[in-house]
Amino acid sequence: MADDAVIGCTGELLIGTRGPAGPGEVLVRVRGGSEAFLAWSDEPLPKGTTVLVVESRGSRQVDVIEWLDGVDTPAG
């Protein structure tokens, strides 16, 4: 069963993803706390990457993309 509450939340990869070769693990800020999920992505993403959850696969598995919110980018 999909977990709609996690879609749109951000998190940090605890274990990098391997793209189609396999999942990583993400710690997502959701429901007033943090929860770990298996994280799938189209392209490999390294440990420590901030990600956005774009889909829930159910069974504590999510699809993620890299999240660049502009906070750390220099103005110019």
mmCIF file of N, CA and C in Angstrom:
data_model
loop_
_atom_site.group_PDB
_atom_site.id
_atom_site.type_symbol
_atom_site.label_atom_id
_atom_site.label_comp_id
_atom_site.label_asym_id
_atom_site.label_seq_id
_atom_site.Cartn_x
_atom_site.Cartn_y
_atom_site.Cartn_z
ATOM 1 N N MET A 1 0.841 -1.180 0.000
ATOM 2 C CA MET A 1 0.000 0.000 0.000
ATOM 3 C C MET A 1 0.893 1.252 0.000
ATOM 4 N N ALA A 2 0.619 2.170 -0.899
ATOM 5 C CA ALA A 2 1.399 3.400 -1.017
ATOM 6 C C ALA A 2 1.218 4.283 0.216
ATOM 7 N N ASP A 3 2.265 5.040 0.537
ATOM 8 C CA ASP A 3 2.257 5.967 1.669
ATOM 9 C C ASP A 3 2.262 7.385 1.105
ATOM 10 N N ASP A 4 1.065 7.931 0.849
ATOM 11 C CA ASP A 4 0.951 9.252 0.225
ATOM 12 C C ASP A 4 1.536 10.373 1.066
ATOM 13 N N ALA A 5 1.631 10.210 2.385
ATOM 14 C CA ALA A 5 2.144 11.264 3.260
ATOM 15 C C ALA A 5 3.606 11.594 2.971
ATOM 16 N N VAL A 6 4.348 10.667 2.429
ATOM 17 C CA VAL A 6 5.771 10.866 2.203
ATOM 18 C C VAL A 6 6.058 11.573 0.872
ATOM 19 N N ILE A 7 5.105 11.539 -0.063
ATOM 20 C CA ILE A 7 5.310 12.178 -1.366
ATOM 21 C C ILE A 7 5.412 13.691 -1.183
ATOM 22 N N GLY A 8 6.463 14.268 -1.741
ATOM 23 C CA GLY A 8 6.706 15.702 -1.617
ATOM 24 C C GLY A 8 7.612 16.069 -0.458
ATOM 25 N N CYS A 9 7.975 15.088 0.358
ATOM 26 C CA CYS A 9 8.887 15.331 1.480
ATOM 27 C C CYS A 9 10.332 15.243 1.001
ATOM 28 N N THR A 10 11.223 15.891 1.725
ATOM 29 C CA THR A 10 12.644 15.817 1.411
ATOM 30 C C THR A 10 13.358 14.962 2.444
ATOM 31 N N GLY A 11 14.532 14.512 2.070
ATOM 32 C CA GLY A 11 15.341 13.708 2.980
ATOM 33 C C GLY A 11 16.775 13.674 2.526
ATOM 34 N N GLU A 12 17.585 12.912 3.250
ATOM 35 C CA GLU A 12 19.008 12.775 2.941
ATOM 36 C C GLU A 12 19.343 11.306 2.770
ATOM 37 N N LEU A 13 20.109 10.993 1.725
ATOM 38 C CA LEU A 13 20.487 9.612 1.495
ATOM 39 C C LEU A 13 21.495 9.143 2.539
ATOM 40 N N LEU A 14 21.155 8.071 3.231
ATOM 41 C CA LEU A 14 22.058 7.429 4.186
ATOM 42 C C LEU A 14 22.974 6.458 3.459
ATOM 43 N N ILE A 15 22.444 5.850 2.405
ATOM 44 C CA ILE A 15 23.183 4.955 1.517
ATOM 45 C C ILE A 15 22.844 5.392 0.099
ATOM 46 N N GLY A 16 23.851 5.630 -0.722
ATOM 47 C CA GLY A 16 23.624 6.102 -2.084
ATOM 48 C C GLY A 16 22.821 5.115 -2.915
ATOM 49 N N THR A 17 22.068 5.646 -3.873
ATOM 50 C CA THR A 17 21.312 4.792 -4.785
ATOM 51 C C THR A 17 22.225 4.350 -5.919
ATOM 52 N N ARG A 18 21.828 3.275 -6.610
ATOM 53 C CA ARG A 18 22.620 2.751 -7.723
ATOM 54 C C ARG A 18 21.850 2.794 -9.030
ATOM 55 N N GLY A 19 20.870 3.683 -9.105
ATOM 56 C CA GLY A 19 20.063 3.777 -10.319
ATOM 57 C C GLY A 19 19.320 2.473 -10.538
ATOM 58 N N PRO A 20 19.271 1.973 -11.776
ATOM 59 C CA PRO A 20 18.546 0.733 -12.056
ATOM 60 C C PRO A 20 19.163 -0.491 -11.375
ATOM 61 N N ALA A 21 20.412 -0.390 -10.919
ATOM 62 C CA ALA A 21 21.097 -1.530 -10.296
ATOM 63 C C ALA A 21 20.632 -1.803 -8.869
ATOM 64 N N GLY A 22 19.938 -0.859 -8.251
ATOM 65 C CA GLY A 22 19.444 -1.126 -6.902
ATOM 66 C C GLY A 22 19.215 0.114 -6.077
ATOM 67 N N PRO A 23 18.518 -0.066 -4.954
ATOM 68 C CA PRO A 23 18.148 1.073 -4.108
ATOM 69 C C PRO A 23 19.244 1.466 -3.134
ATOM 70 N N GLY A 24 19.054 2.647 -2.568
ATOM 71 C CA GLY A 24 19.820 3.098 -1.422
ATOM 72 C C GLY A 24 18.855 3.219 -0.255
ATOM 73 N N GLU A 25 19.219 4.044 0.714
ATOM 74 C CA GLU A 25 18.344 4.283 1.866
ATOM 75 C C GLU A 25 18.288 5.773 2.133
ATOM 76 N N VAL A 26 17.083 6.275 2.423
ATOM 77 C CA VAL A 26 16.880 7.696 2.664
ATOM 78 C C VAL A 26 16.200 7.902 4.006
ATOM 79 N N LEU A 27 16.615 8.936 4.714
ATOM 80 C CA LEU A 27 15.969 9.362 5.945
ATOM 81 C C LEU A 27 15.096 10.557 5.593
ATOM 82 N N VAL A 28 13.772 10.358 5.677
ATOM 83 C CA VAL A 28 12.803 11.362 5.244
ATOM 84 C C VAL A 28 12.174 12.042 6.450
ATOM 85 N N ARG A 29 12.041 13.372 6.375
ATOM 86 C CA ARG A 29 11.340 14.137 7.406
ATOM 87 C C ARG A 29 9.845 14.093 7.089
ATOM 88 N N VAL A 30 9.110 13.351 7.915
ATOM 89 C CA VAL A 30 7.688 13.156 7.659
ATOM 90 C C VAL A 30 6.959 12.913 8.972
ATOM 91 N N ARG A 31 5.713 13.332 9.054
ATOM 92 C CA ARG A 31 4.862 13.107 10.226
ATOM 93 C C ARG A 31 5.491 13.609 11.535
ATOM 94 N N GLY A 32 6.184 14.728 11.471
ATOM 95 C CA GLY A 32 6.768 15.323 12.670
ATOM 96 C C GLY A 32 8.022 14.635 13.172
ATOM 97 N N GLY A 33 8.584 13.746 12.386
ATOM 98 C CA GLY A 33 9.802 13.029 12.769
ATOM 99 C C GLY A 33 10.583 12.644 11.530
ATOM 100 N N SER A 34 11.406 11.614 11.659
ATOM 101 C CA SER A 34 12.183 11.105 10.538
ATOM 102 C C SER A 34 11.991 9.597 10.440
ATOM 103 N N GLU A 35 11.867 9.106 9.221
ATOM 104 C CA GLU A 35 11.673 7.678 8.974
ATOM 105 C C GLU A 35 12.569 7.252 7.819
ATOM 106 N N ALA A 36 13.081 6.021 7.886
ATOM 107 C CA ALA A 36 13.947 5.486 6.840
ATOM 108 C C ALA A 36 13.127 4.692 5.824
ATOM 109 N N PHE A 37 13.498 4.826 4.552
ATOM 110 C CA PHE A 37 12.853 4.126 3.442
ATOM 111 C C PHE A 37 13.925 3.639 2.476
ATOM 112 N N LEU A 38 13.649 2.549 1.754
ATOM 113 C CA LEU A 38 14.474 2.194 0.610
ATOM 114 C C LEU A 38 14.224 3.249 -0.447
ATOM 115 N N ALA A 39 15.289 3.709 -1.106
ATOM 116 C CA ALA A 39 15.176 4.806 -2.071
ATOM 117 C C ALA A 39 15.638 4.351 -3.446
ATOM 118 N N TRP A 40 14.772 4.530 -4.421
ATOM 119 C CA TRP A 40 15.071 4.201 -5.806
ATOM 120 C C TRP A 40 15.195 5.489 -6.612
ATOM 121 N N SER A 41 16.134 5.524 -7.567
ATOM 122 C CA SER A 41 16.284 6.687 -8.446
ATOM 123 C C SER A 41 16.663 6.207 -9.843
ATOM 124 N N ASP A 42 16.385 7.036 -10.852
ATOM 125 C CA ASP A 42 16.723 6.685 -12.236
ATOM 126 C C ASP A 42 18.226 6.650 -12.453
ATOM 127 N N GLU A 43 18.939 7.554 -11.771
ATOM 128 C CA GLU A 43 20.392 7.647 -11.895
ATOM 129 C C GLU A 43 21.012 7.456 -10.521
ATOM 130 N N PRO A 44 22.240 6.926 -10.446
ATOM 131 C CA PRO A 44 22.898 6.784 -9.145
ATOM 132 C C PRO A 44 23.058 8.141 -8.455
ATOM 133 N N LEU A 45 22.807 8.165 -7.145
ATOM 134 C CA LEU A 45 22.980 9.366 -6.326
ATOM 135 C C LEU A 45 23.849 8.998 -5.128
ATOM 136 N N PRO A 46 24.840 9.829 -4.778
ATOM 137 C CA PRO A 46 25.744 9.488 -3.682
ATOM 138 C C PRO A 46 25.140 9.711 -2.296
ATOM 139 N N LYS A 47 25.725 9.043 -1.329
ATOM 140 C CA LYS A 47 25.381 9.224 0.082
ATOM 141 C C LYS A 47 25.467 10.707 0.417
ATOM 142 N N GLY A 48 24.509 11.202 1.215
ATOM 143 C CA GLY A 48 24.511 12.603 1.632
ATOM 144 C C GLY A 48 23.720 13.529 0.725
ATOM 145 N N THR A 49 23.282 13.031 -0.427
ATOM 146 C CA THR A 49 22.499 13.853 -1.356
ATOM 147 C C THR A 49 21.133 14.170 -0.753
ATOM 148 N N THR A 50 20.710 15.429 -0.866
ATOM 149 C CA THR A 50 19.354 15.801 -0.473
ATOM 150 C C THR A 50 18.433 15.420 -1.623
ATOM 151 N N VAL A 51 17.342 14.731 -1.294
ATOM 152 C CA VAL A 51 16.427 14.236 -2.322
ATOM 153 C C VAL A 51 14.992 14.631 -2.009
ATOM 154 N N LEU A 52 14.157 14.590 -3.040
ATOM 155 C CA LEU A 52 12.718 14.825 -2.949
ATOM 156 C C LEU A 52 12.017 13.513 -3.275
ATOM 157 N N VAL A 53 11.081 13.115 -2.446
ATOM 158 C CA VAL A 53 10.304 11.901 -2.706
ATOM 159 C C VAL A 53 9.215 12.238 -3.730
ATOM 160 N N VAL A 54 9.228 11.528 -4.870
ATOM 161 C CA VAL A 54 8.267 11.806 -5.936
ATOM 162 C C VAL A 54 7.204 10.716 -6.069
ATOM 163 N N GLU A 55 7.426 9.556 -5.456
ATOM 164 C CA GLU A 55 6.459 8.461 -5.537
ATOM 165 C C GLU A 55 6.694 7.484 -4.396
ATOM 166 N N SER A 56 5.618 6.873 -3.934
ATOM 167 C CA SER A 56 5.692 5.811 -2.935
ATOM 168 C C SER A 56 5.387 4.487 -3.612
ATOM 169 N N ARG A 57 6.249 3.491 -3.409
ATOM 170 C CA ARG A 57 6.045 2.152 -3.962
ATOM 171 C C ARG A 57 5.349 1.235 -2.959
ATOM 172 N N GLY A 58 5.096 1.755 -1.761
ATOM 173 C CA GLY A 58 4.567 0.913 -0.697
ATOM 174 C C GLY A 58 5.703 0.121 -0.068
ATOM 175 N N SER A 59 5.413 -0.627 0.981
ATOM 176 C CA SER A 59 6.420 -1.450 1.672
ATOM 177 C C SER A 59 7.672 -0.655 2.028
ATOM 178 N N ARG A 60 7.488 0.623 2.419
ATOM 179 C CA ARG A 60 8.577 1.502 2.842
ATOM 180 C C ARG A 60 9.637 1.686 1.754
ATOM 181 N N GLN A 61 9.162 1.795 0.507
ATOM 182 C CA GLN A 61 10.028 2.059 -0.629
ATOM 183 C C GLN A 61 9.512 3.288 -1.369
ATOM 184 N N VAL A 62 10.450 4.167 -1.773
ATOM 185 C CA VAL A 62 10.079 5.408 -2.453
ATOM 186 C C VAL A 62 10.974 5.647 -3.662
ATOM 187 N N ASP A 63 10.468 6.451 -4.598
ATOM 188 C CA ASP A 63 11.254 6.943 -5.725
ATOM 189 C C ASP A 63 11.678 8.365 -5.390
ATOM 190 N N VAL A 64 12.953 8.682 -5.656
ATOM 191 C CA VAL A 64 13.485 9.999 -5.305
ATOM 192 C C VAL A 64 14.216 10.622 -6.485
ATOM 193 N N ILE A 65 14.331 11.950 -6.428
ATOM 194 C CA ILE A 65 15.174 12.709 -7.348
ATOM 195 C C ILE A 65 16.026 13.649 -6.506
ATOM 196 N N GLU A 66 17.158 14.069 -7.063
ATOM 197 C CA GLU A 66 18.004 15.025 -6.347
ATOM 198 C C GLU A 66 17.233 16.322 -6.169
ATOM 199 N N TRP A 67 17.364 16.940 -4.985
ATOM 200 C CA TRP A 67 16.633 18.160 -4.656
ATOM 201 C C TRP A 67 17.621 19.305 -4.487
ATOM 202 N N LEU A 68 17.505 20.292 -5.361
ATOM 203 C CA LEU A 68 18.314 21.507 -5.278
ATOM 204 C C LEU A 68 17.356 22.647 -5.030
ATOM 205 N N ASP A 69 17.317 23.139 -3.793
ATOM 206 C CA ASP A 69 16.327 24.175 -3.444
ATOM 207 C C ASP A 69 16.835 25.590 -3.608
ATOM 208 N N GLY A 70 18.084 25.768 -4.000
ATOM 209 C CA GLY A 70 18.603 27.096 -4.228
ATOM 210 C C GLY A 70 19.158 27.784 -2.995
ATOM 211 N N VAL A 71 19.007 27.197 -1.818
ATOM 212 C CA VAL A 71 19.473 27.824 -0.581
ATOM 213 C C VAL A 71 20.991 27.915 -0.558
ATOM 214 N N ASP A 72 21.677 26.877 -1.066
ATOM 215 C CA ASP A 72 23.134 26.840 -0.993
ATOM 216 C C ASP A 72 23.815 27.380 -2.237
ATOM 217 N N THR A 73 23.055 27.833 -3.228
ATOM 218 C CA THR A 73 23.657 28.330 -4.447
ATOM 219 C C THR A 73 23.947 29.833 -4.325
ATOM 220 N N PRO A 74 25.090 30.282 -4.841
ATOM 221 C CA PRO A 74 25.413 31.717 -4.723
ATOM 222 C C PRO A 74 24.487 32.574 -5.585
ATOM 223 N N ALA A 75 24.158 33.738 -5.074
ATOM 224 C CA ALA A 75 23.321 34.693 -5.814
ATOM 225 C C ALA A 75 24.135 35.283 -6.959
ATOM 226 N N GLY A 76 23.485 35.606 -8.026
ATOM 227 C CA GLY A 76 24.252 36.202 -9.104
ATOM 228 C C GLY A 76 23.479 36.399 -10.269
#
